[in-house]
Coordinates of C-alpha atoms and ligand atoms in Angstrom, one line a residue:
X1 CA 7.9 35.7 13.3
X2 CA 9.1 33.6 16.3
X3 CA 12.1 31.1 16.0
X4 CA 11.4 27.7 16.9
X5 CA 13.5 24.4 17.0
X6 CA 10.4 22.8 15.1
X7 CA 10.5 25.5 12.6
X8 CA 14.2 24.9 12.2
X9 CA 14.4 21.2 12.2
X10 CA 14.9 18.6 9.3
X11 CA 13.0 15.5 10.0
X12 CA 13.5 12.0 8.8
X13 CA 10.7 9.4 8.1
X14 CA 11.4 5.9 8.9
X15 CA 8.7 3.1 8.2
X16 CA 9.6 0.6 10.3
X17 CA 9.0 -2.6 8.9
X18 CA 11.5 -1.6 5.7
X19 CA 14.0 -0.1 7.6
X20 CA 16.3 -2.7 9.0
X21 CA 15.4 -6.2 10.1
X22 CA 17.7 -7.2 13.2
X23 CA 16.6 -11.1 13.8
X24 CA 16.2 -12.2 10.2
X25 CA 12.1 -12.8 10.3
X26 CA 12.6 -10.3 7.0
X27 CA 10.3 -7.7 9.3
X28 CA 12.3 -4.3 9.8
X29 CA 12.5 -3.7 13.5
X30 CA 13.5 -1.3 16.6
X31 CA 16.7 -3.2 17.3
X32 CA 17.6 -2.7 13.6
X33 CA 16.9 1.0 14.0
X34 CA 19.0 1.1 16.7
X35 CA 21.7 -0.2 14.5
X36 CA 21.4 2.8 12.0
X37 CA 21.7 5.6 14.7
X38 CA 24.9 6.6 13.7
X39 CA 23.6 6.5 10.1
X40 CA 21.0 8.9 11.2
X41 CA 23.3 11.2 12.8
X42 CA 25.4 11.6 10.3
X43 CA 23.0 12.6 8.0
X44 CA 22.4 15.8 9.9
X45 CA 18.8 15.1 10.9
X46 CA 16.9 16.6 13.9
X47 CA 14.1 14.4 14.4
X48 CA 12.9 10.8 13.1
X49 CA 9.0 10.4 12.5
X50 CA 8.1 6.6 12.8
X51 CA 5.3 5.6 10.9
X52 CA 3.4 3.6 13.6
X53 CA 5.2 1.1 16.1
X54 CA 2.0 0.2 18.2
X55 CA 0.2 -3.2 18.7
X56 CA -1.5 -4.2 15.2
X57 CA -2.7 -6.9 13.3
X58 CA -1.4 -5.1 10.4
X59 CA -3.9 -4.8 7.7
X60 CA -2.7 -1.6 7.2
X61 CA 0.8 -1.9 8.3
X62 CA 0.3 -0.3 11.7
X63 CA -2.1 2.3 10.7
X64 CA -4.8 0.0 12.5
X65 CA -3.8 -0.1 16.4
X66 CA -5.0 -2.7 18.6
X67 CA -3.4 -1.4 21.7
X68 CA -1.9 2.2 21.9
X69 CA 0.4 1.3 25.0
X70 CA 2.0 -1.6 23.5
X71 CA 4.9 -2.4 21.0
X72 CA 4.0 -4.0 17.7
X73 CA 5.5 -7.8 18.5
X74 CA 7.0 -7.9 15.2
X75 CA 8.8 -4.3 15.7
X76 CA 10.4 -5.8 19.4
X77 CA 9.4 -5.0 23.1
X78 CA 8.8 -1.8 25.2
X79 CA 12.5 -2.3 26.1
X80 CA 13.6 -2.0 22.9
X81 CA 11.6 1.1 22.4
X82 CA 13.4 2.7 25.5
X83 CA 16.9 1.7 24.2
X84 CA 16.0 3.7 20.9
X85 CA 14.7 6.7 22.3
X86 CA 17.8 6.9 24.7
X87 CA 19.9 6.3 21.4
X88 CA 18.4 9.0 19.3
X89 CA 18.3 11.7 22.5
X90 CA 22.0 11.1 23.3
X91 CA 22.8 11.8 19.4
X92 CA 20.6 14.7 19.8
X93 CA 17.9 13.7 17.9
X94 CA 14.1 14.3 18.8
X95 CA 11.4 11.1 18.1
X96 CA 8.0 11.5 16.6
X97 CA 5.3 9.3 16.8
X98 CA 2.4 8.6 14.6
X99 CA -0.8 9.2 16.1
X100 CA -3.4 7.4 14.5
X101 CA -6.9 8.6 16.4
X102 CA -9.0 8.9 13.5
X103 CA -9.7 5.0 13.8
X104 CA -8.7 1.8 15.3
X105 CA -8.2 -1.7 14.6
X106 CA -11.2 -3.9 14.5
X107 CA -9.0 -5.8 17.1
X108 CA -8.5 -2.8 19.6
X109 CA -10.7 -4.1 22.7
X110 CA -12.9 -0.8 22.5
X111 CA -14.2 -2.1 19.4
X112 CA -14.6 -5.6 20.4
X113 CA -16.5 -4.5 23.3
X114 CA -18.6 -1.9 21.1
X115 CA -19.5 -4.4 18.9
X116 CA -20.9 -7.2 21.2
X117 CA -24.2 -5.3 21.9
X118 CA -26.2 -2.2 21.0
X119 CA -25.8 -1.8 25.1
X120 CA -22.3 -2.2 26.0
X121 CA -21.0 0.8 27.9
X122 CA -18.1 1.1 24.7
X123 CA -20.8 1.1 22.0
X124 CA -20.4 4.6 21.8
X125 CA -17.0 4.8 21.2
X126 CA -17.8 3.9 17.6
X127 CA -20.0 5.3 15.0
X128 CA -23.2 2.9 14.4
X129 CA -26.2 3.7 12.3
X130 CA -29.2 1.7 11.1
X131 CA -29.1 0.8 7.5
X132 CA -31.8 2.3 5.1
X133 CA -34.0 -0.7 3.7
X134 CA -31.4 -3.5 4.3
X135 CA -28.7 -1.8 3.1
X136 CA -25.9 0.7 4.2
X137 CA -27.0 4.2 5.8
X138 CA -25.5 6.2 3.0
X139 CA -23.5 5.9 -0.2
X140 CA -20.3 7.1 1.2
X141 CA -17.2 5.2 0.0
X142 CA -14.0 4.4 1.8
X143 CA -10.2 5.8 0.8
X144 CA -9.4 2.3 0.2
X145 CA -12.3 1.8 -2.7
X146 CA -15.0 -0.3 -0.6
X147 CA -18.2 1.0 0.9
X148 CA -17.8 3.4 4.2
X149 CA -20.2 1.2 6.2
X150 CA -19.9 -2.5 7.5
X151 CA -21.9 -5.0 9.8
X152 CA -20.8 -7.0 12.6
X153 CA -22.4 -10.4 13.1
X154 CA -23.5 -9.4 16.5
X155 CA -26.4 -6.6 15.5
X156 CA -27.9 -5.2 12.6
X157 CA -26.6 -1.8 12.8
X158 CA -23.7 -0.4 10.7
X159 CA -20.2 1.0 11.7
X160 CA -18.5 3.7 9.8
X161 CA -14.9 3.6 8.3
X162 CA -13.6 5.6 6.3
X163 CA -10.6 3.1 5.6
X164 CA -10.7 -0.6 5.7
X165 CA -13.4 -2.0 7.3
X166 CA -10.8 -3.3 9.8
X167 CA -10.5 0.3 10.5
X168 CA -13.8 1.6 12.4
X169 CA -13.7 5.1 13.0
X170 CA -14.0 6.5 16.7
X171 CA -16.6 8.7 17.8
X172 CA -14.9 12.0 18.5
X173 CA -18.4 13.4 19.8
X174 CA -18.0 11.2 22.8
X175 CA -15.9 12.9 25.5
X176 CA -14.9 9.4 27.0
X177 CA -13.3 8.6 23.9
X178 CA -11.6 12.0 23.4
X179 CA -10.3 11.6 27.4
X180 CA -8.9 8.1 26.4
X181 CA -6.9 9.3 23.6
X182 CA -5.5 12.6 25.4
X183 CA -4.5 10.1 28.2
X184 CA -2.5 7.8 25.8
X185 CA -1.0 10.8 24.4
X186 CA 0.4 12.2 27.6
X187 CA 1.2 8.8 28.9
X188 CA 3.8 8.8 25.5
X189 CA 4.9 12.5 26.0
X190 CA 5.9 11.6 29.8
X191 CA 8.0 8.8 28.5
X192 CA 10.2 11.1 26.5
X193 CA 8.2 11.6 23.0
X194 CA 9.2 14.9 21.3
X195 CA 6.2 15.2 18.9
X196 CA 3.3 13.6 17.0
X197 CA 2.5 13.4 13.5
X198 CA -1.5 13.2 13.5
X199 CA -2.9 10.7 10.8
X200 CA -5.7 12.0 8.8
X201 CA -6.2 14.0 11.8
X202 CA -9.0 16.5 9.9
X203 CA -11.4 13.5 9.2
X204 CA -12.0 13.2 13.4
X205 CA -15.3 15.3 13.1
X206 CA -18.0 13.7 11.1
X207 CA -20.7 15.2 9.0
X208 CA -23.6 14.4 11.4
X209 CA -26.4 14.3 8.9
X210 CA -24.7 11.4 7.3
X211 CA -26.4 12.6 4.0
X212 CA -25.3 10.9 0.4
X213 CA -22.7 12.5 -1.4
X214 CA -23.4 13.6 -5.1
X215 CA -20.3 11.5 -6.3
X216 CA -19.0 9.4 -3.7
X217 CA -16.1 8.1 -5.6
X218 CA -14.3 11.2 -5.5
X219 CA -13.4 10.9 -2.0
X220 CA -10.4 12.7 -2.2
X221 CA -12.0 15.2 -4.3
X222 CA -14.5 16.0 -1.8
X223 CA -12.1 17.0 0.9
X224 CA -13.7 20.1 1.3
X225 CA -17.7 19.3 1.4
X226 CA -16.9 15.7 1.9
X227 CA -15.0 13.9 4.8
X228 CA -12.5 16.6 5.7
X229 CA -12.8 19.9 8.1
X230 CA -16.1 19.2 9.4
X231 CA -17.6 21.4 12.1
X232 CA -16.2 20.5 15.4
X233 CA -12.4 19.6 14.3
X234 CA -11.1 22.6 15.0
X235 CA -12.9 22.5 18.9
X236 CA -11.5 19.2 19.3
X237 CA -7.9 20.2 18.3
X238 CA -8.1 23.0 20.5
X239 CA -9.2 20.8 23.3
X240 CA -6.4 18.6 22.6
X241 CA -4.0 21.8 22.8
X242 CA -5.3 22.6 26.2
X243 CA -5.5 19.3 27.8
X244 CA -2.1 17.8 26.3
X245 CA 0.0 19.7 23.8
X246 CA 0.8 22.9 25.4
X247 CA 2.0 21.3 28.5
X248 CA 5.3 19.9 26.4
X249 CA 7.7 21.3 24.7
X250 CA 6.8 19.1 21.7
X251 CA 5.7 19.5 17.8
X252 CA 2.5 18.8 16.3
X253 CA 2.0 18.2 12.6
X254 CA -1.1 17.1 10.9
X255 CA -1.7 15.1 8.0
X256 CA -4.8 17.2 6.8
X257 CA -6.9 15.7 3.9
X258 CA -7.6 18.4 1.0
X259 CA -5.7 20.8 3.2
X260 CA -4.7 23.9 0.9
X261 CA -2.6 26.9 2.5
X262 CA -6.1 28.6 3.0
X263 CA -7.7 26.4 5.2
X264 CA -4.4 25.0 6.6
X265 CA -4.1 28.2 8.2
X266 CA -7.0 26.9 10.8
X267 CA -4.6 24.5 12.0
X268 CA -1.5 26.2 12.4
X269 CA -1.9 29.9 13.2
X270 CA -0.1 29.9 16.5
X271 CA -2.9 32.2 18.1
X272 CA -5.5 29.7 17.3
X273 CA -3.5 27.4 19.4
X274 CA -4.2 24.0 17.6
X275 CA -1.5 22.0 15.9
X276 CA 2.1 23.5 14.6
X277 CA 1.8 22.6 11.3
X278 CA 0.0 21.0 8.7
X279 CA 1.9 18.8 5.6
X280 CA 1.8 21.1 2.3
X281 CA 0.3 17.8 0.7
X282 CA -1.6 19.1 -2.1
X283 CA 2.3 19.2 -4.0
X284 CA 2.5 15.3 -3.0
X285 CA -0.7 14.4 -4.1
X286 CA -1.0 15.7 -7.5
X287 CA 2.7 15.9 -8.5
X288 CA 1.6 18.8 -10.6
X289 CA 3.4 20.6 -13.4
X290 CA 6.1 23.1 -12.2
X291 CA 4.1 26.0 -12.4
X292 CA 1.4 24.7 -10.2
X293 CA 4.1 23.4 -7.8
X294 CA 5.7 27.0 -7.8
X295 CA 2.2 28.1 -7.0
X296 CA 1.6 26.2 -4.3
X297 CA 5.0 27.1 -2.9
X298 CA 4.4 30.5 -2.9
X299 CA 1.0 30.3 -1.4
X300 CA 2.7 28.1 1.7
X301 CA 5.4 30.7 1.8
X302 CA 3.1 33.3 2.5
X303 CA 1.1 31.3 4.9
X304 CA 4.3 31.6 7.1
X305 CA 3.5 35.5 7.1
X306 CA 0.4 35.1 8.7
X307 CA 1.5 33.0 11.9
X308 CA 1.1 29.9 10.2
X309 CA 3.8 27.0 9.6
X310 CA 3.8 24.1 7.5
X311 CA 5.8 20.9 7.3
X312 CA 6.8 20.2 3.4
X313 CA 7.4 16.2 2.3
X314 CA 8.1 15.4 -1.3
X315 CA 7.9 11.8 -0.4
X316 CA 6.4 9.5 2.5
X317 CA 4.9 5.9 2.9
X318 CA 1.9 6.7 0.8
X319 CA 3.0 7.9 -2.5
X320 CA 5.2 6.5 -5.5
X321 CA 9.1 7.5 -4.8
X322 CA 9.8 11.2 -5.5
X323 CA 12.7 10.8 -7.7
X324 CA 10.2 8.4 -10.0
X325 CA 7.2 10.8 -9.8
X326 CA 8.6 14.2 -10.2
X327 CA 11.8 13.7 -12.1
X328 CA 13.5 11.3 -13.8
X329 CA 14.9 8.0 -12.4
X330 CA 16.7 6.9 -15.2
X331 CA 19.6 8.2 -16.9
X332 CA 19.1 11.6 -14.7
X333 CA 18.5 9.6 -11.7
X334 CA 21.2 10.9 -9.8
X335 CA 21.1 14.7 -10.7
X336 CA 17.6 14.6 -10.4
X337 CA 17.1 13.3 -7.2
X338 CA 19.8 16.0 -5.9
X339 CA 17.9 18.2 -7.5
X340 CA 14.6 17.4 -5.6
X341 CA 16.6 17.4 -2.6
X342 CA 17.7 21.1 -3.2
X343 CA 14.3 22.4 -3.7
X344 CA 13.2 20.6 -0.8
X345 CA 16.0 21.9 1.7
X346 CA 16.2 25.4 0.6
X347 CA 12.2 25.7 1.2
X348 CA 10.6 27.7 4.5
X349 CA 8.6 25.1 5.7
X350 CA 10.1 22.5 7.9
X351 CA 11.7 19.6 5.5
X352 CA 10.5 15.8 5.8
X353 CA 12.6 13.3 4.2
X354 CA 11.6 9.7 3.5
X355 CA 13.9 7.0 4.2
X356 CA 15.6 5.8 1.0
X357 CA 15.3 9.2 -1.0
X358 CA 18.6 10.5 0.2
X359 CA 19.9 7.5 -1.9
X360 CA 17.7 8.1 -4.5
X361 CA 15.7 4.8 -4.3
X362 CA 13.2 4.5 -7.1
X363 CA 9.7 2.8 -7.9
X364 CA 9.7 -0.9 -8.1
X365 CA 7.2 -2.8 -10.9
X366 CA 6.7 -6.2 -9.8
X367 CA 5.6 -8.4 -12.1
X368 CA 3.2 -10.1 -10.4
X369 CA 0.1 -8.9 -8.5
X370 CA 1.3 -11.4 -5.8
X371 CA 4.3 -9.5 -4.7
X372 CA 2.4 -6.4 -4.1
X373 CA 1.4 -6.1 -0.2
X374 CA -0.6 -3.2 0.5
X375 CA -4.3 -3.0 1.1
X376 CA -5.1 -0.4 -1.1
X377 CA -3.1 -2.2 -3.7
X378 CA -5.5 -5.1 -3.4
X379 CA -8.8 -3.0 -3.3
X380 CA -8.3 -1.0 -6.2
X381 CA -7.0 -4.3 -8.2
X382 CA -10.4 -6.1 -7.3
X383 CA -12.4 -2.9 -8.2
X384 CA -10.5 -2.8 -11.9
X385 CA -11.3 -6.2 -12.6
X386 CA -14.7 -5.8 -11.5
X387 CA -14.8 -2.7 -14.1
X388 CA -13.7 -4.9 -17.0
X389 CA -9.9 -4.5 -16.8
X390 CA -7.8 -7.9 -17.4
X391 CA -5.3 -8.8 -14.9
X392 CA -2.7 -7.8 -16.6
X393 CA -4.2 -4.0 -17.4
X394 CA -5.0 -3.7 -13.9
X395 CA -1.4 -4.4 -12.9
X396 CA 0.1 -2.0 -15.5
X397 CA -2.2 0.7 -14.2
X398 CA -1.3 0.1 -10.7
X399 CA 2.3 -0.1 -10.7
X400 CA 3.4 3.4 -11.1
X401 CA 1.0 4.8 -8.0
X402 CA 1.3 2.0 -5.7
X403 CA 2.1 2.9 -2.2
X404 CA 4.3 -0.2 -2.4
X405 CA 6.8 1.6 -4.4
X406 CA 8.0 3.7 -1.5
X407 CA 7.7 0.6 1.4
X408 CA 10.2 -1.8 -0.9
X409 CA 13.4 -2.8 1.8
X410 CA 15.8 0.3 2.7
X411 CA 18.8 -0.5 0.0
X412 CA 21.9 -0.7 2.5
X413 CA 24.4 -2.9 0.4
X414 CA 25.0 -5.1 -2.5
X415 CA 24.6 -8.1 -0.4
X416 CA 21.5 -10.2 -0.8
X417 CA 18.3 -8.7 0.1
X418 CA 20.3 -5.2 -0.3
X419 CA 21.4 -6.0 3.4
X420 CA 17.9 -5.2 4.8
X421 CA 17.7 -8.6 6.3
X422 CA 19.5 -12.2 6.2
X423 CA 15.9 -13.7 5.9
X424 CA 13.1 -13.4 3.0
X425 CA 11.9 -9.8 3.1
X426 CA 8.3 -9.3 3.9
X427 CA 8.1 -7.2 0.6
X428 CA 10.4 -7.6 -2.4
X429 CA 13.5 -5.6 -2.5
X430 CA 14.0 -3.5 -5.6
X431 CA 16.3 -5.3 -8.0
X432 CA 18.5 -2.1 -8.6
X433 CA 19.7 -2.4 -5.1
X434 CA 22.9 -3.7 -6.2
X435 CA 23.5 -0.1 -7.9
X436 CA 21.4 1.8 -5.6
X437 CA 22.4 1.2 -1.8
X438 CA 24.1 3.2 1.2
X439 CA 27.1 1.5 0.7
X440 CA 28.0 3.0 -2.6
X441 CA 26.7 6.2 -1.8
X442 CA 29.2 6.2 1.2
X443 CA 32.1 5.7 -0.5
X444 CA 31.4 8.2 -3.6
X445 CA 32.2 11.4 -2.4
X446 CA 29.5 13.1 -5.0
X447 CA 26.9 10.8 -4.1
X448 CA 23.2 11.8 -3.7
X449 CA 23.7 10.8 -0.1
X450 CA 26.8 13.2 0.6
X451 CA 24.8 16.1 -1.2
X452 CA 21.9 15.6 1.3
X453 CA 24.2 15.9 4.3
X454 CA 26.0 19.1 2.5
X455 CA 22.4 20.7 2.2
X456 CA 21.5 19.8 5.6
X457 CA 24.3 21.4 7.2
X458 CA 24.0 24.4 4.6
X459 CA 20.4 24.9 5.8
X460 CA 21.4 24.7 9.7
X461 CA 24.2 27.3 9.1
X462 CA 22.2 29.4 6.7
X463 CA 19.0 30.5 8.6
X464 CA 17.9 32.8 6.0
X465 CA 16.8 29.5 4.3
X466 CA 14.3 29.2 6.8
X467 CA 13.1 32.4 8.1
X468 CA 14.1 34.7 4.8
X469 CA 11.3 36.2 2.6
X470 CA 10.5 33.8 -0.4
X471 CA 10.3 35.6 -3.8
X472 CA 9.3 33.6 -7.0
X473 CA 11.5 34.9 -9.7
X474 CA 10.0 32.9 -12.5
X475 CA 6.4 32.2 -11.4
X476 CA 5.4 31.2 -14.9
X477 CA 8.5 29.3 -16.0
X478 CA 7.8 25.6 -16.8
X479 CA 11.2 24.2 -16.7
X480 CA 13.4 26.6 -14.5
X481 CA 12.8 26.8 -10.8
X482 CA 14.3 30.4 -9.3
X483 CA 13.8 31.5 -6.1
X484 CA 15.7 34.5 -4.0
X485 CA 15.6 34.4 -0.3
X486 CA 16.4 37.5 1.7
X487 CA 17.2 37.7 5.4
X488 CA 19.0 40.3 7.7
X489 CA 21.1 41.4 4.7
X490 CA 22.2 38.3 3.2
X491 CA 20.4 36.8 -0.3
X492 CA 20.5 33.3 -1.9
X493 CA 19.2 32.2 -5.2
X494 CA 17.9 28.7 -5.7
X495 CA 18.0 28.0 -9.4
X496 CA 17.1 24.8 -11.0
X497 CA 16.3 23.1 -14.2
X498 CA 13.2 21.1 -13.7
X499 CA 13.7 19.0 -17.0
X500 CA 15.7 16.5 -18.5
X501 CA 16.7 19.0 -21.5
X502 CA 19.3 21.5 -21.4
X503 CA 17.8 24.8 -20.6
X504 CA 19.3 28.6 -21.2
X505 CA 19.7 31.0 -18.4
X506 CA 17.3 33.9 -18.9
X507 CA 19.2 37.1 -19.0
X508 CA 17.5 38.8 -16.5
X509 CA 18.6 35.8 -14.0
X510 CA 21.9 36.3 -15.5
X511 CA 21.9 39.9 -14.2
X512 CA 20.1 39.0 -10.9
X513 CA 23.2 36.6 -10.3
X514 CA 25.9 38.7 -11.1
X515 CA 26.4 39.8 -7.3
X516 CA 26.1 36.1 -6.3
X517 CA 28.2 33.0 -6.0
X518 CA 27.5 29.2 -6.2
X519 CA 27.8 27.8 -3.0
X520 CA 26.1 24.3 -3.6
X521 CA 25.7 22.6 -6.7
X522 CA 24.7 19.2 -8.0
X523 CA 27.1 18.9 -10.7
X524 CA 30.8 19.2 -11.2
X525 CA 30.9 22.0 -13.7
X526 CA 28.1 24.8 -14.3
X527 CA 28.0 27.2 -17.4
X528 CA 27.2 30.8 -16.6
X529 CA 24.7 30.7 -19.5
X530 CA 22.9 27.3 -19.5
X531 CA 21.7 24.6 -16.9
X532 CA 22.1 20.9 -17.8
X533 CA 19.3 18.5 -17.0
X534 CA 18.0 18.8 -13.7
X535 CA 21.1 20.9 -12.5
X536 CA 20.8 22.7 -9.3
X537 CA 22.6 25.6 -7.7
X538 CA 22.2 27.4 -4.6
X539 CA 23.8 30.9 -4.7
X540 CA 24.6 33.1 -1.9
X541 CA 25.5 36.8 -1.5
X542 CA 27.2 37.7 1.7
X543 CA 26.2 41.4 3.7
X544 CA 24.6 44.1 1.4
Ligands
GLC601 C1 -2.9 8.1 6.4 C2 -1.6 7.1 6.4 C3 -1.9 5.9 5.5 C4 -3.1 5.1 6.1 C5 -4.4 6.2 6.3 C6 -5.3 5.4 7.5 O1 -3.0 8.5 5.1 O2 -0.4 8.0 6.0 O3 -0.7 5.0 5.3 O4 -3.6 4.1 5.2 O5 -3.9 7.4 6.8 O6 -4.6 5.4 8.6
CA602 CA1 12.6 -8.6 12.4

């Protein structure tokens, strides 16, 4: 297997709006991030992925781009961006930009032109269809609950948008669109960007028949026969590779909807020359029971043997907080956050950390729907009301899953607004910031943050955790995760308790562990025969 920097990298995702505000307007910005570069360096990460920083009306917090060549006003200037890039590079940290090219904002000049008339030269940059009997061309629903087709006042055609109506989908069939996108990618790469995370990239090719779906409510489940992986997607990505990606020493990561290790291989296999890796997202979507998580992890690890690679996130800006979803954010929050970190950072796939998870930030439950900010939240909320739920019921249902759970401001200190801003934050701070914040984590030698630093450093010096063979020693167990990694005569065993109860260590595992020693653990004292709730250990055996 070929060894490369992006297989060895630990990547940290920043949601710029919520990371650090420098000018008191309540919105995180690029100079704010610059203030925290030493923090990122001390964490030991190799690359930062920035959720979109381009000009945008912020209907979907930057995932609706109105100008790919400009920085969003609220985030700063191109000069600020240069300073950020320089600051990262001088610390040996690479920069990954989010590339949102399935759709643009309706405020993008392409769409402004395209919608103006049926004969406008940019008309074909988007996907227009005639309606059927005064109604939409088909029954497709967007990922944001509303129908996937809308009209503009200028003409009677309908345009396709797999997300919000203000996020019209680009027409990838049009080679002019593709050339424009490639030109823009080269422009950023020539400025020194080190990689792209490609937003919903396997949706760019559309089903040309535009036939009705049997179950239009199940947009996510329909990933295979529905919106994702339509014929043409691999041709486009290969073309992008030929025309852009292969000319740079960069990394390309695909957010692929409905991806599994099997179809994921078609994106990542190096001989296919498309992308370097898809995210192993099936784990994230479902937050399934442990045996299923283990099955997915085994499958993804096997995917590597077929010349593929994958990125592994446990948290991101589209999901509830990892410690709340997968684990225990109450009495076992600290040990649990560390256990999840252990699982993530001892896995072969490139680990993606999400801001705030390194201090164990949790979900929030706002008591009023007015405190939520996410477009998806409001669409779902409206939908629930339409279907007869009371406002209180709708709120309670959406609290645990809302994307805003992971978008509350980064908790830096116990000062007002968690030290995120001196003004009023654009979204409320999680009230638990008095207890959960970076400052506390810095002063406590046993904090979650310190443990993340240790784990990251350990991964760097033990490459077998990246390249080594992956063997699941307890595939069926619903309580314990126990994986052996072997590489060049060295071996590691990762053992963790995935429950909030004490768990005995099976005798066979105890036997296996005899030649090993604990190298890292998330509790002060451990016993040979049992694990306390969420206890995690990394064992190591030197030389054979
Ligand atoms: C991706 C992004 C998400 C966004 C959507 C539309 O899933 O991660 O935040 O809303 O694409 O761009
Ligand atoms: Ca600001």
